[in-house]
XYZ file of C-alpha atoms in Angstrom:
397
model
C 133.539 69.517 122.302
C 133.386 66.288 122.949
C 133.676 63.668 120.199
C 131.225 60.843 120.281
C 132.576 57.501 118.864
C 130.557 54.853 116.907
C 130.333 52.758 119.827
C 127.249 55.291 120.749
C 124.085 53.113 120.241
C 120.845 54.590 120.389
C 117.432 52.934 119.991
C 116.340 55.942 117.672
C 118.376 59.134 116.022
C 115.930 61.700 114.882
C 117.196 63.582 112.125
C 115.802 67.112 111.906
C 114.111 68.659 114.886
C 111.265 70.914 113.592
C 107.803 70.212 114.541
C 108.007 66.427 113.457
C 111.090 65.282 114.770
C 110.720 66.813 118.244
C 107.318 65.297 118.422
C 108.854 61.634 117.652
C 111.668 62.290 120.243
C 109.682 63.103 122.850
C 107.116 60.265 122.534
C 110.171 57.902 121.972
C 112.304 59.164 125.003
C 108.823 59.498 127.518
C 108.472 55.648 126.402
C 112.116 54.900 127.895
C 113.840 54.900 124.722
C 117.469 56.095 124.239
C 116.895 58.702 121.632
C 119.133 61.425 119.720
C 117.780 64.200 118.206
C 120.151 65.764 115.766
C 119.353 69.418 114.410
C 120.889 71.746 112.325
C 121.169 74.780 114.331
C 119.980 78.238 113.181
C 117.314 77.021 110.446
C 113.671 78.305 110.446
C 111.121 77.540 108.360
C 109.006 80.081 106.177
C 105.274 79.329 107.962
C 102.454 81.392 108.312
C 102.605 79.670 111.633
C 98.808 78.620 112.093
C 98.034 75.906 114.857
C 94.383 74.939 115.292
C 92.700 74.213 118.639
C 92.865 70.317 117.926
C 96.829 70.712 117.907
C 96.944 72.765 121.041
C 94.886 70.153 122.632
C 96.471 67.006 121.644
C 99.755 68.296 122.190
C 99.934 70.227 125.471
C 100.989 73.639 123.848
C 101.089 76.613 126.474
C 99.671 79.906 125.980
C 102.879 81.683 126.418
C 103.581 80.200 122.724
C 100.615 81.756 121.182
C 101.507 85.134 119.773
C 97.871 86.076 118.633
C 94.239 84.637 118.740
C 93.109 84.522 114.953
C 88.884 84.842 115.228
C 88.379 85.419 111.453
C 89.925 84.988 107.797
C 89.342 87.360 105.073
C 89.576 85.971 101.842
C 90.702 88.150 98.609
C 89.650 87.653 95.110
C 91.812 89.043 92.070
C 89.144 91.441 91.733
C 90.006 92.688 95.499
C 86.518 91.898 96.440
C 86.957 89.820 99.794
C 84.855 87.404 101.899
C 85.132 87.617 105.833
C 85.003 83.978 107.456
C 84.576 84.390 111.462
C 85.643 81.579 113.284
C 82.822 81.474 115.693
C 83.521 79.503 118.540
C 87.146 79.546 119.812
C 90.165 80.684 117.781
C 92.995 79.714 115.777
C 96.674 79.678 117.428
C 99.427 81.697 115.658
C 103.227 80.904 116.620
C 106.731 82.082 115.414
C 108.757 79.222 114.441
C 111.758 81.061 115.392
C 110.594 80.519 119.295
C 107.825 77.403 118.558
C 110.571 74.895 117.260
C 113.255 75.355 119.978
C 110.339 75.028 122.631
C 109.503 71.678 121.262
C 113.062 70.660 121.090
C 113.553 71.712 124.647
C 110.618 69.508 125.545
C 112.002 66.481 123.845
C 115.651 67.010 125.891
C 113.320 67.478 129.074
C 111.957 64.142 128.144
C 115.198 62.700 128.273
C 116.691 62.890 124.641
C 119.889 63.473 123.809
C 120.050 66.882 121.682
C 122.859 67.777 119.134
C 123.822 70.427 116.577
C 124.991 68.665 113.616
C 124.196 68.389 109.688
C 123.329 65.120 108.392
C 126.011 63.371 105.908
C 124.742 59.707 105.251
C 123.681 56.352 106.700
C 125.958 53.176 106.413
C 125.637 49.587 108.072
C 128.329 47.817 110.311
C 128.691 43.746 109.868
C 125.879 43.367 112.498
C 123.410 45.328 109.922
C 122.980 48.139 112.190
C 122.589 51.511 110.808
C 125.609 54.103 111.444
C 124.409 57.711 110.987
C 127.194 60.107 110.157
C 127.130 63.432 110.625
C 129.304 66.893 111.300
C 129.370 68.878 114.377
C 127.936 72.272 113.895
C 128.638 73.381 110.154
C 132.156 72.639 109.605
C 132.872 70.845 112.561
C 134.373 67.211 113.043
C 132.760 64.034 111.546
C 130.860 61.982 114.132
C 129.101 58.697 114.054
C 126.589 56.892 115.933
C 124.766 53.642 115.949
C 120.845 53.309 115.743
C 118.352 50.410 115.627
C 116.146 53.159 113.819
C 116.751 56.389 111.989
C 113.716 58.673 111.687
C 114.086 61.197 108.843
C 112.087 64.253 109.707
C 114.604 66.685 107.861
C 112.110 68.566 105.658
C 110.611 68.238 101.916
C 114.210 67.618 100.226
C 115.045 65.153 103.299
C 118.856 63.953 102.608
C 117.932 60.761 104.445
C 114.707 60.033 102.314
C 116.533 60.727 99.419
C 118.847 58.377 100.076
C 116.888 55.321 101.677
C 113.633 56.013 100.099
C 112.926 54.834 96.313
C 111.206 57.877 94.442
C 111.870 60.466 97.262
C 113.521 62.773 94.724
C 110.652 62.770 92.442
C 108.705 64.268 95.380
C 106.372 67.427 93.919
C 107.162 70.544 95.832
C 105.595 74.031 96.404
C 108.169 76.520 96.952
C 107.691 78.758 99.818
C 108.933 82.439 100.861
C 107.850 84.839 103.416
C 109.273 88.039 105.263
C 108.513 88.501 109.184
C 108.107 92.262 109.550
C 107.340 94.551 112.594
C 103.526 94.913 112.805
C 102.121 98.199 112.312
C 99.676 99.821 114.736
C 96.575 98.205 115.528
C 94.600 100.860 113.586
C 96.572 99.558 110.342
C 95.770 95.901 110.597
C 93.569 93.457 112.550
C 96.078 91.321 114.664
C 92.997 88.444 114.840
C 92.579 88.214 111.160
C 94.318 86.159 108.715
C 94.011 87.613 105.073
C 94.423 85.152 102.252
C 95.211 86.533 98.753
C 93.965 84.162 95.999
C 95.492 86.397 93.069
C 97.561 85.037 90.111
C 99.796 88.326 90.575
C 100.845 86.752 93.814
C 100.778 83.219 93.136
C 99.926 81.780 89.813
C 98.608 78.333 91.291
C 98.962 78.707 95.456
C 97.851 81.793 97.553
C 99.604 84.749 99.270
C 98.980 85.585 102.867
C 99.354 88.284 105.879
C 99.268 86.425 109.152
C 99.813 88.398 112.413
C 102.249 86.927 115.076
C 101.356 89.889 117.646
C 104.444 92.125 117.254
C 105.377 90.782 114.000
C 103.746 89.575 111.048
C 104.479 86.837 108.165
C 103.640 88.135 104.701
C 104.289 85.163 102.300
C 103.607 83.300 99.224
C 104.236 80.103 97.475
C 104.199 78.683 93.975
C 105.485 75.491 91.835
C 106.320 77.735 88.702
C 110.111 77.949 88.708
C 110.155 81.054 86.984
C 107.755 82.720 89.194
C 109.240 85.543 91.516
C 108.261 84.952 94.955
C 109.999 87.930 96.264
C 108.423 90.310 93.921
C 105.255 89.033 94.491
C 105.846 90.046 98.061
C 107.027 93.568 97.338
C 103.918 93.962 95.560
C 101.670 92.538 98.260
C 103.501 94.875 100.787
C 103.447 97.678 98.653
C 99.601 97.417 98.175
C 98.646 96.931 101.816
C 100.922 99.797 102.878
C 103.271 97.258 105.008
C 106.356 98.383 102.622
C 107.082 100.970 105.633
C 107.301 98.026 108.028
C 110.653 96.984 109.349
C 111.625 93.585 107.787
C 113.041 91.349 110.846
C 113.870 88.126 108.513
C 113.345 86.443 105.428
C 113.023 82.870 104.779
C 112.515 80.252 101.436
C 111.864 76.705 101.815
C 110.279 74.044 99.542
C 107.076 72.224 100.865
C 105.873 68.862 99.731
C 102.499 68.604 97.847
C 101.319 64.950 98.622
C 102.312 62.018 101.493
C 105.019 59.635 99.863
C 103.855 56.383 98.699
C 106.302 55.004 101.195
C 107.434 56.229 104.252
C 109.821 53.480 105.337
C 112.648 51.323 103.876
C 111.220 48.264 105.213
C 114.216 47.822 107.143
C 115.621 50.849 109.236
C 114.531 54.430 108.323
C 111.270 55.852 108.808
C 109.965 59.264 107.696
C 108.063 61.794 109.302
C 106.636 65.276 108.448
C 107.594 67.006 105.522
C 110.013 64.521 104.600
C 107.040 62.087 104.173
C 104.958 64.436 102.310
C 102.570 65.457 104.963
C 101.425 68.802 103.931
C 97.653 69.541 103.557
C 97.001 70.241 99.593
C 95.085 73.793 98.753
C 95.892 75.032 102.560
C 99.328 74.185 102.901
C 98.886 73.672 106.477
C 101.785 71.552 107.918
C 102.369 71.987 111.452
C 99.369 69.765 112.673
C 100.395 67.082 110.256
C 103.961 66.909 110.908
C 103.249 66.651 114.507
C 100.655 63.946 114.148
C 103.111 62.287 111.644
C 105.729 62.542 114.544
C 103.602 60.808 117.280
C 102.481 58.112 114.322
C 106.317 57.382 113.724
C 107.309 57.014 117.363
C 104.225 54.594 117.708
C 105.445 52.464 114.807
C 109.351 52.939 115.767
C 107.840 51.463 119.508
C 106.178 48.294 117.672
C 109.575 47.946 115.344
C 111.775 48.125 118.746
C 109.653 45.941 120.676
C 109.312 43.110 118.003
C 112.123 43.595 115.846
C 109.617 43.130 112.862
C 110.014 45.942 110.173
C 106.826 45.607 108.715
C 105.817 47.483 111.840
C 107.041 50.989 110.503
C 104.571 50.623 107.854
C 101.740 51.333 110.270
C 102.600 54.958 110.848
C 101.589 56.049 106.807
C 98.898 53.542 107.468
C 97.561 55.333 110.461
C 97.686 58.800 108.943
C 96.167 58.009 105.676
C 93.263 56.276 107.571
C 92.677 59.505 109.587
C 93.450 62.272 106.996
C 93.649 60.391 103.524
C 90.368 61.610 102.436
C 90.736 65.380 103.633
C 93.964 65.341 101.540
C 92.278 63.878 98.601
C 89.356 66.648 98.608
C 91.637 69.322 99.286
C 93.948 68.138 96.256
C 91.100 68.226 93.874
C 90.194 71.942 95.346
C 93.512 72.785 94.665
C 93.440 71.574 91.163
C 89.911 72.656 90.223
C 89.936 76.149 91.697
C 93.767 77.519 91.717
C 94.210 77.156 88.019
C 93.028 80.838 86.685
C 91.984 84.329 88.244
C 88.411 83.497 87.001
C 88.130 80.192 88.833
C 89.861 82.128 91.971
C 87.172 84.583 91.775
C 84.400 82.117 91.721
C 86.042 80.135 94.709
C 85.919 83.403 96.860
C 82.453 83.892 96.176
C 81.814 80.458 97.296
C 83.307 81.393 100.610
C 80.455 83.817 101.196
C 78.037 80.713 101.911
C 77.124 79.772 105.512
C 77.549 75.919 105.159
C 80.640 76.358 103.440
C 82.218 78.306 106.222
C 80.756 76.128 109.025
C 82.166 73.069 107.553
C 85.462 74.574 106.491
C 86.166 75.856 110.043
C 84.921 72.444 111.499
C 87.260 70.500 109.624
C 89.985 72.662 110.029
C 89.513 73.098 113.960
C 89.012 69.619 114.841
C 90.601 67.837 112.175
C 87.417 65.902 111.238
C 85.251 65.945 108.382
C 82.004 66.246 110.229
C 79.790 63.219 109.258
C 76.647 64.266 111.246
C 75.973 66.654 108.415
C 75.594 64.759 105.115
C 72.700 67.395 103.799
C 75.130 70.358 104.277
C 77.945 68.327 102.630
C 75.552 67.580 99.780
C 74.377 71.272 99.229
C 78.109 72.556 99.284
C 78.772 69.834 96.847
C 75.927 71.062 94.349
C 76.662 74.657 95.099
C 80.181 73.856 93.982
C 79.423 72.494 90.876
C 77.067 74.964 90.087
C 80.103 77.442 90.489
C 82.296 75.624 88.260
C 79.840 75.430 85.390
C 78.922 78.607 86.014
C 75.079 78.189 86.733
C 75.329 81.072 88.932
C 77.022 84.258 88.438
C 80.186 84.786 90.545
């Protein structure tokens, strides 16, 4: 392996090659910047793998990466009653992160980014005040250092870059997620166009469990903030209850997922965060891929402005732009999670609300296109009052 010296100077070193990091690296390389994308080999994140049409459009995702097309979601209450929510026009795409992430990294490479397998260790500054990124080649390989005008930390919820450089990062609240990828049973045994979402305290006391089809395989997962709750036992129970315990397990993965966007994504100098490292996972839904890729794109734009002007204040524009676009939705979803995910009685009511056609329409509109449809204020008002009625038990569930 070639040993790269500290004389290597990059415009941007991106640490982490998931959707956020790979997108930032691609956009910056396409803009003619000298980019190093540093990723740890063999890392696959536990993830249901759902991607909305807006992502497929905005980030030009090819059909061959879509392992399934979802046409409906089934919400399952603690009592086992369920509500089916048809998507209507269009579909939700399903990807497997084991294939999706490497494809995104290849796209960054084709755009001109240099990609290396390495484990980030630390950042120091030289006498010219330039950041020097220290990492190890492979897992136990030689120590390497490269210099960068800017470092983008896209290295996950427990981001070593964020913890070292952004005050308060270590206090970021997290859900821990775990899933098992299994071989899909026959089409008769399970509908490959439907996502099942379980709102049951025994499977997650404060989040939800899921069964998402990926064509030949499926993701069976859950998440929780509660330290003592056994995610593995919950998945064992869910598999047994659904007859999926007989299916071959392909792989198992666990990882923390952040609960809300950080107050600061940059250090006011030469480090900017993106994706899970910045906390951009939607509350209540846990959706992260779209927000990670958008965050990567906005970080690339902020990086471009910073590199062009040398003004570190430009780095704050990534978070400002993101919150302007999605802050309101994140706030609403956060309230939803806080209100409805606290007990099985509330979860039962939440699922019964999902029967409402207004709720279904608005949910899919917001999810598919990432916009709260402002043209429908009457529907918003109706939903708000229905929500209150359910919450205060003015109606029977």
